[in-house]
Structures are given as C-alpha cells and as structure tokens.
Coordinates of C-alpha atoms in Angstrom, one line a residue:
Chain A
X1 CA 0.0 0.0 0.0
X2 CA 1.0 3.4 -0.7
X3 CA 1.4 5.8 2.5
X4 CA -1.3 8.7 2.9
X5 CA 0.6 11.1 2.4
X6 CA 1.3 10.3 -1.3
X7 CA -2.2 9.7 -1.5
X8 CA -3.1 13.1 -0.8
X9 CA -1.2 14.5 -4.2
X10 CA -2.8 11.5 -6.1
X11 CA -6.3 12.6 -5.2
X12 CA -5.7 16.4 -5.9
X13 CA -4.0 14.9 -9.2
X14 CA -7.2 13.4 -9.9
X15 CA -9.8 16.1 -9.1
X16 CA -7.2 18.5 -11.4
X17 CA -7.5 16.1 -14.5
X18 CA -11.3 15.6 -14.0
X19 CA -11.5 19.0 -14.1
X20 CA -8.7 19.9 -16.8
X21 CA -8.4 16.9 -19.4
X22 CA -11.1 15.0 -20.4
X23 CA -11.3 11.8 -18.1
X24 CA -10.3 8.9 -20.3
X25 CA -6.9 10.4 -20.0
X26 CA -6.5 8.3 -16.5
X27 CA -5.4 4.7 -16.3
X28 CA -8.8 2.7 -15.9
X29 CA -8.2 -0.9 -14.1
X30 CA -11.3 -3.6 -15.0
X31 CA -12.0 -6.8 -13.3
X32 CA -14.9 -8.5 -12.4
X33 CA -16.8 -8.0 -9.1
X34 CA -17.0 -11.5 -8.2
X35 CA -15.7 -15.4 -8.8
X36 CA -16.6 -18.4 -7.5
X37 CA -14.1 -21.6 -7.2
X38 CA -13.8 -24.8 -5.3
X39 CA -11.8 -26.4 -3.3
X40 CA -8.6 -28.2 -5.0
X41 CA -9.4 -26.3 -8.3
X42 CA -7.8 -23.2 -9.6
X43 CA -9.2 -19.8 -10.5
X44 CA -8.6 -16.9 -13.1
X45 CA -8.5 -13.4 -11.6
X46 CA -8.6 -11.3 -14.4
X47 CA -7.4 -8.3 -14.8
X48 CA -7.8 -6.0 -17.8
X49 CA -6.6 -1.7 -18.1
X50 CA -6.8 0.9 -20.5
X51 CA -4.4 3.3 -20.5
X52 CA -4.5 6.5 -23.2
X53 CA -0.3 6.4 -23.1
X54 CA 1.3 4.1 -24.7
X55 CA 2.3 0.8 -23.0
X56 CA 5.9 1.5 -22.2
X57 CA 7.9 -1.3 -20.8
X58 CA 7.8 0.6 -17.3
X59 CA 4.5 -0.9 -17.2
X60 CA 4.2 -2.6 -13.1
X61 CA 1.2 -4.4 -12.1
X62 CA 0.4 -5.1 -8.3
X63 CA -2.1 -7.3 -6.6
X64 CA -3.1 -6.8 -3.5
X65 CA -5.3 -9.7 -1.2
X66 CA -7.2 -8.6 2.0
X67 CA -8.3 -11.8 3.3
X68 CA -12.5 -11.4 4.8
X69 CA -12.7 -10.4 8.4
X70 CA -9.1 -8.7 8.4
X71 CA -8.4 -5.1 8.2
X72 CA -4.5 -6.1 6.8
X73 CA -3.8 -5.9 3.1
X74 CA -0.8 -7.0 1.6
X75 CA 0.6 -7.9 -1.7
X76 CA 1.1 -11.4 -3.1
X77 CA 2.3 -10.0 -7.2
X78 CA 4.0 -8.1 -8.8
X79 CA 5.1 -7.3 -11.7
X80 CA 7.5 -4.6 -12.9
X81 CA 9.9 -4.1 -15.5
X82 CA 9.1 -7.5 -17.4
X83 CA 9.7 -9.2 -14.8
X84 CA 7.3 -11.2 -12.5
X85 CA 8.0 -11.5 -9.2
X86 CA 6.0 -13.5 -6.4
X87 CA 5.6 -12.2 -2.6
X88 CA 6.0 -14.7 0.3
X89 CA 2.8 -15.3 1.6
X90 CA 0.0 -17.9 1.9
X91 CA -0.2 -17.9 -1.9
X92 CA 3.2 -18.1 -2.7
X93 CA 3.7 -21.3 -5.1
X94 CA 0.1 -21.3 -6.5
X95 CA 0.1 -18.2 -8.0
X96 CA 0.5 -18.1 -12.1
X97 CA 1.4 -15.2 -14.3
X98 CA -0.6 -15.3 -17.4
X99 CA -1.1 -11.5 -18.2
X100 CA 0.8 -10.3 -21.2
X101 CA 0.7 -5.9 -20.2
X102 CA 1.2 -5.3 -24.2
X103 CA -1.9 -6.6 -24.6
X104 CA -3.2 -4.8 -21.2
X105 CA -3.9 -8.1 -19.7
X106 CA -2.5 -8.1 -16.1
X107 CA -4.6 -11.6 -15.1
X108 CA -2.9 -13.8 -12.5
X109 CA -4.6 -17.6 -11.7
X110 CA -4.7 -18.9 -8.0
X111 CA -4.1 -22.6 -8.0
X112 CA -4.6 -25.3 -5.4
X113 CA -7.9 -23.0 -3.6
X114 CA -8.4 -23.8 0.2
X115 CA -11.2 -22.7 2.0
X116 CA -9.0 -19.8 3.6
X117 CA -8.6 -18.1 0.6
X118 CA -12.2 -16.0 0.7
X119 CA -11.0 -12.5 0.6
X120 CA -10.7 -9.8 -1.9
X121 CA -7.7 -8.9 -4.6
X122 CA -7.2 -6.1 -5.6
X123 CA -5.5 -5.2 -9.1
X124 CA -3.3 -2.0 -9.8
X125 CA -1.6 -1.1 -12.7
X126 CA 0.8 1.7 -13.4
X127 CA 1.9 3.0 -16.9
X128 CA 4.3 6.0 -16.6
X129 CA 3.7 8.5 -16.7
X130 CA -0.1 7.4 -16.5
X131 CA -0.5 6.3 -12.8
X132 CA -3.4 8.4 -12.5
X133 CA -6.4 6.0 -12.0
X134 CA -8.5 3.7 -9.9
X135 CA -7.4 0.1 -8.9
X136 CA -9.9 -2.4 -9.3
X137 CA -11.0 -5.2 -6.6
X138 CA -12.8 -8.8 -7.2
X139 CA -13.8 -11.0 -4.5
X140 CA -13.6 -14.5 -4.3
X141 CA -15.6 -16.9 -3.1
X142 CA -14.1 -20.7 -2.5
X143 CA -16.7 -23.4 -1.5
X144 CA -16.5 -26.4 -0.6
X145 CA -17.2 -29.3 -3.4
X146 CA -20.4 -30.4 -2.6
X147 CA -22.1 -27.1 -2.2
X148 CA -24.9 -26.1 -3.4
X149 CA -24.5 -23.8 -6.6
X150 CA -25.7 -20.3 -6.6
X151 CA -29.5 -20.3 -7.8
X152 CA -29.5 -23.9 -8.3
X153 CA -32.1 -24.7 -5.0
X154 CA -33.8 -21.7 -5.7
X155 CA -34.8 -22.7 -9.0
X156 CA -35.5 -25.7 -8.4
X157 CA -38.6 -24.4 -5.7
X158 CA -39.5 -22.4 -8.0
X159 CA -39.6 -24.6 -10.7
X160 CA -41.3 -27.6 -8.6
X161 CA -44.0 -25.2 -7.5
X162 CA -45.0 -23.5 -11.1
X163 CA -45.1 -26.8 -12.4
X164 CA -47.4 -27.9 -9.2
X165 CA -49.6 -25.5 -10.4
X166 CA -49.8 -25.7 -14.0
X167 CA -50.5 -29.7 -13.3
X168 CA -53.0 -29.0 -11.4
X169 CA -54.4 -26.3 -13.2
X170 CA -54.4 -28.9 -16.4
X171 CA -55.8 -31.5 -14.2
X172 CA -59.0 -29.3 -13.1
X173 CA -59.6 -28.2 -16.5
X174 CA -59.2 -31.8 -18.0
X175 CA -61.7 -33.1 -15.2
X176 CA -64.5 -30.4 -15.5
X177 CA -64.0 -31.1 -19.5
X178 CA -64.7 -34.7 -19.0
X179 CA -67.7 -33.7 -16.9
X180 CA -69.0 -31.4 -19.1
X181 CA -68.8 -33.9 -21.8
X182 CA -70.5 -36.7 -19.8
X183 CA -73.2 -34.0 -18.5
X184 CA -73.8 -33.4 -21.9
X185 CA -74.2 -37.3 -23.2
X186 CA -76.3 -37.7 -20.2
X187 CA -78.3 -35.1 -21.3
X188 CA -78.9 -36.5 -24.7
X189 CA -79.5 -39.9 -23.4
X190 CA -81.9 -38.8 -21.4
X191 CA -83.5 -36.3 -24.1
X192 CA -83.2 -39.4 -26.0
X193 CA -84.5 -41.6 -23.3
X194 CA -87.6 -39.2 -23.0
X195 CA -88.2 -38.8 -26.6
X196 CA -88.4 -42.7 -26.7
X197 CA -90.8 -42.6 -24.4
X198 CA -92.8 -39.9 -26.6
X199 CA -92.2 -42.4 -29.1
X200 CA -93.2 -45.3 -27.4
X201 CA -96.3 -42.5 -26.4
X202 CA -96.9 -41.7 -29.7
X203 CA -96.8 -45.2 -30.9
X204 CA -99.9 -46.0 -28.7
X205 CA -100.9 -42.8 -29.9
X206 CA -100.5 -44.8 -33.2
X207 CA -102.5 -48.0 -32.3
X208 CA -105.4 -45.5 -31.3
X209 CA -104.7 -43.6 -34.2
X210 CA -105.3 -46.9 -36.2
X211 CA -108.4 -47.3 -34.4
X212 CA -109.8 -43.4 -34.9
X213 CA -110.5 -44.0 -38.6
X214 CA -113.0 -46.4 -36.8
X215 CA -113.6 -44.1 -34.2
X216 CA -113.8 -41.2 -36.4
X217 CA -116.1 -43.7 -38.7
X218 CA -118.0 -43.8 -35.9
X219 CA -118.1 -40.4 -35.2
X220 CA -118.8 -39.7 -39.1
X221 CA -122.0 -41.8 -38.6
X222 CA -123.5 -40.2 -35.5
X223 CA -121.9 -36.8 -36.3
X224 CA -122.1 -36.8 -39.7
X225 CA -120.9 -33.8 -41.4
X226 CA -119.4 -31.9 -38.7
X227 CA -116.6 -34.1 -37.9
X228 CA -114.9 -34.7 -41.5
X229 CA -112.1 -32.2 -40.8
X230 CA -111.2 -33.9 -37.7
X231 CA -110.8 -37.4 -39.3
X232 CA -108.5 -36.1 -42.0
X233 CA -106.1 -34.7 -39.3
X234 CA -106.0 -38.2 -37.8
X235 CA -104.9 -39.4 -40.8
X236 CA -101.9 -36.7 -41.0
X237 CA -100.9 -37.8 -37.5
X238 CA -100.6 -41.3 -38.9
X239 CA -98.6 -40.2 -41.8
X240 CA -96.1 -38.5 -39.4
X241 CA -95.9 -41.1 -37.3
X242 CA -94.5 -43.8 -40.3
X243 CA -92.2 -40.5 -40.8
Chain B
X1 CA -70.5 -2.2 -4.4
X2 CA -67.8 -0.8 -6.3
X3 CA -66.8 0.8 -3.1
X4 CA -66.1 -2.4 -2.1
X5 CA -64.6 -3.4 -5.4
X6 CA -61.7 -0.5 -5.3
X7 CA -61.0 -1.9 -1.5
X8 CA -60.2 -5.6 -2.7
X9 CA -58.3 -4.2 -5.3
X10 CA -56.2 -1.5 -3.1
X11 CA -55.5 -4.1 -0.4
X12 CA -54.5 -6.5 -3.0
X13 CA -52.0 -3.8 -4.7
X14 CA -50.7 -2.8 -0.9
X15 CA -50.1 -6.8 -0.3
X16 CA -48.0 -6.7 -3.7
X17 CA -46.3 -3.5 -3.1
X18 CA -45.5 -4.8 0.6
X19 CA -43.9 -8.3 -0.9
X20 CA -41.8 -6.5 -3.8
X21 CA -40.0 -3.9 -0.6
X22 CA -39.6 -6.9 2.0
X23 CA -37.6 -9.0 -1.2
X24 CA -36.1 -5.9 -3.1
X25 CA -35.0 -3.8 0.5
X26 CA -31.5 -4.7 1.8
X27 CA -32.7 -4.6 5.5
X28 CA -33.7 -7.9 6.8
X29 CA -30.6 -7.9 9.3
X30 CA -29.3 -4.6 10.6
X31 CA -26.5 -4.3 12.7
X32 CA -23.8 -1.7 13.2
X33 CA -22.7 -0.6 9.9
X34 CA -23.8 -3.6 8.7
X35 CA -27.1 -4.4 6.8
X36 CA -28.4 -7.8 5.2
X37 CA -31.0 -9.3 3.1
X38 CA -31.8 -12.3 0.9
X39 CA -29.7 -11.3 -1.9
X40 CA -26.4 -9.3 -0.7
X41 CA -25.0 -8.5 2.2
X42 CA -23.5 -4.5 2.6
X43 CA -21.3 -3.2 5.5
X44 CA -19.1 -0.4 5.9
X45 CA -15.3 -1.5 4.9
X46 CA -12.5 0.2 6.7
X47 CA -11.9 2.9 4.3
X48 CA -15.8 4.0 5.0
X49 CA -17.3 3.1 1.8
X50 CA -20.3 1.0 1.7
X51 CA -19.4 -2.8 0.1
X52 CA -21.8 -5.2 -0.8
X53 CA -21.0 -8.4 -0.7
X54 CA -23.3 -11.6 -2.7
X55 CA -24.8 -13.9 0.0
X56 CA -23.6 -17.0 0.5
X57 CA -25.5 -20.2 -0.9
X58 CA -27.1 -21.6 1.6
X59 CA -29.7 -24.0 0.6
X60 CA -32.2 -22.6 3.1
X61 CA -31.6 -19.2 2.0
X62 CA -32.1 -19.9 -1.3
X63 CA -35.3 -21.5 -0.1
X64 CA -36.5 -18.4 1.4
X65 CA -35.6 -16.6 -1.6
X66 CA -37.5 -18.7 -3.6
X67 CA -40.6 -18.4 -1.4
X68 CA -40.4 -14.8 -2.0
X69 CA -40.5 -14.5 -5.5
X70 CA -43.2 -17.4 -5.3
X71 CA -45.9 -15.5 -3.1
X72 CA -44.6 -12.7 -5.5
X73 CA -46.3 -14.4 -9.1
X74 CA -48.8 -16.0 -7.2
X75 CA -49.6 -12.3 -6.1
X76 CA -49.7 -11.1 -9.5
X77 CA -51.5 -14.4 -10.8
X78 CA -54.3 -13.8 -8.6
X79 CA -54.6 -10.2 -9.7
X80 CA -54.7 -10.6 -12.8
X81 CA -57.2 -13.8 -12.4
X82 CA -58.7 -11.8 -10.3
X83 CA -60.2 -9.0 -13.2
X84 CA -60.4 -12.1 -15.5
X85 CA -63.1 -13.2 -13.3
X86 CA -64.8 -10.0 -13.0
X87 CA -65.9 -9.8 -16.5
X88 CA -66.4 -13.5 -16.8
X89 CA -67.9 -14.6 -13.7
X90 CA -71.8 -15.1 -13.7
X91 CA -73.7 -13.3 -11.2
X92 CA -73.9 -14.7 -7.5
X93 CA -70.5 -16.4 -8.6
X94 CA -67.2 -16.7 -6.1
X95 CA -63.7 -15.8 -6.7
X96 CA -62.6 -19.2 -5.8
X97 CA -59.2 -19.4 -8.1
X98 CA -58.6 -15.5 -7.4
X99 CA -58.8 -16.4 -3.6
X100 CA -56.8 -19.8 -3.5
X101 CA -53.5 -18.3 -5.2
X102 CA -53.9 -15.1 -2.6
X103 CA -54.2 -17.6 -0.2
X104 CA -51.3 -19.6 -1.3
X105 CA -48.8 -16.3 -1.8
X106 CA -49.7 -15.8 1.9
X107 CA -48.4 -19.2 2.7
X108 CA -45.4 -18.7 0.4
X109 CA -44.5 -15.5 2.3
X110 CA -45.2 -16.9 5.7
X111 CA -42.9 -20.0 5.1
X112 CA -40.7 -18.0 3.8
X113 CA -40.3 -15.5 6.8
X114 CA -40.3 -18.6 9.2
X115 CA -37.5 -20.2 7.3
X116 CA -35.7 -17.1 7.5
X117 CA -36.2 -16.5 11.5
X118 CA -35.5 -20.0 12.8
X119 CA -32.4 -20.4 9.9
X120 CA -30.4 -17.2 9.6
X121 CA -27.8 -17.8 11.5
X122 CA -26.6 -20.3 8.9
X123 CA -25.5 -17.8 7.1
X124 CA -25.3 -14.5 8.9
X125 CA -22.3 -16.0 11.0
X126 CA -20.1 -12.5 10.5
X127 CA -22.6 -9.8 12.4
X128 CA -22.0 -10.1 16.3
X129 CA -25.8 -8.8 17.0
X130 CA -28.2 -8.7 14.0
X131 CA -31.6 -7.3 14.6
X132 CA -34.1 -7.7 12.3
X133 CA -34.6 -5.2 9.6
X134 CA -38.2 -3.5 7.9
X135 CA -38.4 -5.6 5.3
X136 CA -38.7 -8.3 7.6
X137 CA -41.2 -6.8 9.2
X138 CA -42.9 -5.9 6.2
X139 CA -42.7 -9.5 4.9
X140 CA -44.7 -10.4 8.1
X141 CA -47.3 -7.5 7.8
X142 CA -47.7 -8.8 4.2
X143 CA -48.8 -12.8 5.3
X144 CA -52.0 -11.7 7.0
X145 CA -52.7 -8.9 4.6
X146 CA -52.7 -11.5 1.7
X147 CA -54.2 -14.0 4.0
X148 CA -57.0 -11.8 4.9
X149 CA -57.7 -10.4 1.0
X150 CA -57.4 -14.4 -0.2
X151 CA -60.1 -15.0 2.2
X152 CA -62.2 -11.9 1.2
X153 CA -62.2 -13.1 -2.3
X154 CA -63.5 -16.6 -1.4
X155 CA -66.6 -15.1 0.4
X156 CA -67.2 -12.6 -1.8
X157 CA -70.4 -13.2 -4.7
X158 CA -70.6 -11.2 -7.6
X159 CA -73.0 -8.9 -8.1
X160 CA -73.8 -6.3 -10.6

C-alpha cells in the first residue's frame, strides 16, 4: 500500500484532470466483481486496463489480497519491469502469471484453492507516466465441493411449484372437461331416453290412431258432417308417425 | 358495491407492493454498519465506503428466496385472475381461483419469513448482533394482509 501522504497528491491529481483533461486520459483498471471456485481447483482473476499512453515497458502491475474479516492488506504479485516477481505469503507457489501488459492483460490464476482463501484482490496497474487511475477489486468466493450452486435450490422451488400449479391447473380443466362432456351425453340420453318414451307414447298414440279412422267412422255416422275435418287430421298424424 | 370493489383491489395492490419492498429492500438484518437481506450482504469496509457483498449459498436461504419470489407471481396471478373473473364470472358467482393463489402467496411468504427466523444464522455468522430489519417486518405484515384479502375473495359473490 502506498502511505497517505502520497495519496493526498494522487487525489488532488485526480480532481485537477477531471477537471482539466477529459477523463479517459487516466489509467482505468477492470476486473470483475466476483468469482466463484472450489476447493482443489484453480481460479482466473482477471485483470484487464486501458491506458491513453502508450504501454511503455515501465509498465508494473500489483495485486493486492485482503483476506474477509481482516483489516491487513498486503501484496502477493508483482510485476515490474518485465519481470514477474511472487511475494511470500499464503499464496506463494500457487500463483501463475498469465497477463501479457502489451496486450493490457494483467490476469494472475490462484491454483490449489483452500477454504482460507475467501478475501478480496485487488488489481493496480501503473503505466508511466499514466499512474493516474482507480485500482480495481474482485472478491472470491471458495466453497466447498459439494455445495450447493448459486440459484441452483432456488430454481429448483420455484420450478417444482410452477409446475405444481400448471398440473393441477391442467388436471381441473381436463376433469371439468370430461364432466361437461359426460353431463352433456347424459343429457342426450336422457332427451333421448324421453323422446323414446314420446315415441313409445306416440306409438300407442299410433295404435289409437289406427283405431280413430273407426272411431272417427264412428263419429262420421253419428256426427255426420261436422266431424270430417277432424278425421283427416288423424290421418296426418298417422302419416307422421311412419315419418 | 364498487366501493367495495376499489377496497379488494387497493389491499391487493398494498399486499404486492408490501412483498416487492420486503424481497427488493437490503434490510432484513441490521446491525452496526452492517445491513443484510436475501440477496447481498453490505457493511461499511474500513476505508468508510459502503461494500456489498453476494450472499452465500445456503440452501435454506435460497429457499427463502424462492418463497419470496413465489408468493410474489402468485400475487400477481391472482390479480390478474382476479379481473379475468370480474368480467367473466356469472352473477352470484365466487372468486374461488382468485382467492386460493392469494391464499397460497400468503403461505409462500409466511414459510418463507419462518424459514428465514429460525435459519439465519446459517449464514449470517459475520454480524455479532443482527436485529431484524423493515423488510422483515414488512414480509410479516404482508402474510395476514394477503391471508385476509385471499379469504375476502373466497366469500365474496358477484354482483352487478
């Protein structure tokens, strides 16, 4: 780390260029905000910058690792002068340079991960005379192997219970279908059932329809005239009926 | 009746808005400098700037999570089944499906909440105190609110 008092210069170095040169003219360090590994495996921190200066071969890149619940940062890289150098430290064989800075790549990869590691790097990279600029930080994350992955229970709830309900939802609409369907055949068998029965109604019907030409003959005799209209209707039921 | 009518609808609406601030709100766990929820945690690094921090994967905080963002869409289902059957219903009819997913996102939110008080400190080993937050409270004030509107739709009967 740098001491506070050169910090002081740095910062009043940076409000004078924000306000005096556009801002892309300061080194800008990237990485990402967070990575995940396992236990026994190995993990990439990368490290990208953009500098508006050209990449000289003063170029020095330092990472710094603040393990979680410790206030003590210290560095574990660096890199200066084409030359990378490792710091003693808890990382000090499993750490791998593959950063090439004339292609502004400044990515290191952590081999070997324990459990211990969980803390947060920090990446800084000077290009003089750009030195102007923010470092960047990632955190990692090291579980164990059989952890659960990030998102993987959650979506599986959710998953489980949105397919609950579509089932069910199917499974309702399939019943009442089927119910509807048979409430509907029972209908008709029993519109059917009652039309028989008009039939079987109207077929007596028939037999004393048979019998009212003899009726109405009879009627015709004691009547006489009155009665003729009637006894050609009979005959028209009749004629339906056979229909 | 359409008195009423804007009163379903405005508790409904207050449940929702009560369910998105209890999951969206980083304050389930407050401590000193230090405030939690389902999806990050946040506390105040040494050099005084506020870091956030992705929770860990716990399976029973992923659980709660998920029982969040359930009573959430079952919220919004029953909303939205909710005007469905207001123009489809037949009179003297009851908001049955309306009522059972309200019912059910109560349930979601209350198992949720419960699987967050009895389980937190699975996960929320760093913070020497934690007290719960408002969104936590606000997930709780949500349960009987939906509970209580679920059931309102059930009894209700259309009318014109």
């Amino acid at each position: 780390m740098e001491s506070s008092g050169l910090r002081a210069p740095c910062s009043l170095l940076v409000l004078l260029s924000a306000l005096v040169l556009p801002p892309t003219l300061a080194i800008e360090v990237y990485t990402d905000r967070e990575v995940y590994g396992t236990v026994g495996s190995r993990v990439t921190l990368s490290c990208s910058f953009w500098s508006s200066e050209w990449i000289s071969d003063d170029v020095s890149v330092t990472w710094h690792y603040q393990p979680d619940h410790s206030r003590e940062m210290y560095s574990i890289f660096h890199y200066a002068k084409g030359q990378p150098s490792i710091d003693a430290g808890v990382f000090k064989d499993r750490i791998e340079w593959v950063g090439s800075p004339k292609w502004k790549d400044a990515s290191i990869v952590l081999h070997n991960l324990e459990l211990i590691d969980n803390g947060t790097f920090t990446c800084d990279v000077k290009n003089p005379p750009d030195v102007v600029g923010k470092s960047s930080y990632v955190h990692l994350q090291v579980q164990e192997k059989g952890a659960a992955r990030a998102g993987l229970v959650l979506g599986i709830i959710i998953a489980v219970a949105l397919a609950l309900v579509i089932v069910v939802t199917i499974l309702i609409l399939l019943i009442r279908y089927c119910w509807l369907r048979r409430q509907v055949r029972v209908q008709r068998e029993l519109s059917a059932l009652e039309r028989g029965k008009l039939h079987k109604a109207k077929d007596s019907s028939k037999r004393s329809s048979r019998q009212t030409p003899i009726l109405y003959a009879m009627l015709d005799q004691t009547r006489g005239k009155a009665s003729e209209k009637k006894g050609k209707g009979g005959i028209g039921d009749s004629r339906k009926d056979r229909k | 009746m359409l008195l009423l009518l804007l009163g379903i609808i405005v508790l409904h609406v207050a449940v929702l808005v009560l369910l998105f601030v209890s999951t969206i709100v980083s304050s389930w766990l407050v401590g000193n400098g230090y405030s939690a929820d389902l999806w990050q945690n946040c506390s105040t690094t040494t050099t005084g700037t506020w870091h956030c921090l992705t929770s860990s994967n716990n399976e029973w905080l992923q659980s709660v999570q998920a029982m969040m963002i359930l009573s959430i869409i079952f919220s919004v289902l029953s909303l939205f089944l909710f005007f469905c059957q207001l123009f489809t219903l037949t009179k003297g009819g009851r908001f049955y499906i309306t009522g059972f997913f309200q019912v059910l996102a109560a349930a979601c939110v209350m198992a949720g909440a419960s699987i967050f008080t009895v389980r937190h400190s699975e996960w929320q080993t760093a913070v020497n105190d934690p007290s719960y937050g408002f969104a936590y409270i606000l997930a709780w004030v949500a349960f009987p609110l939906a509970a209580v509107s679920g059931i309102i739709y059930i009894i209700l009967r259309k009318r014109e």
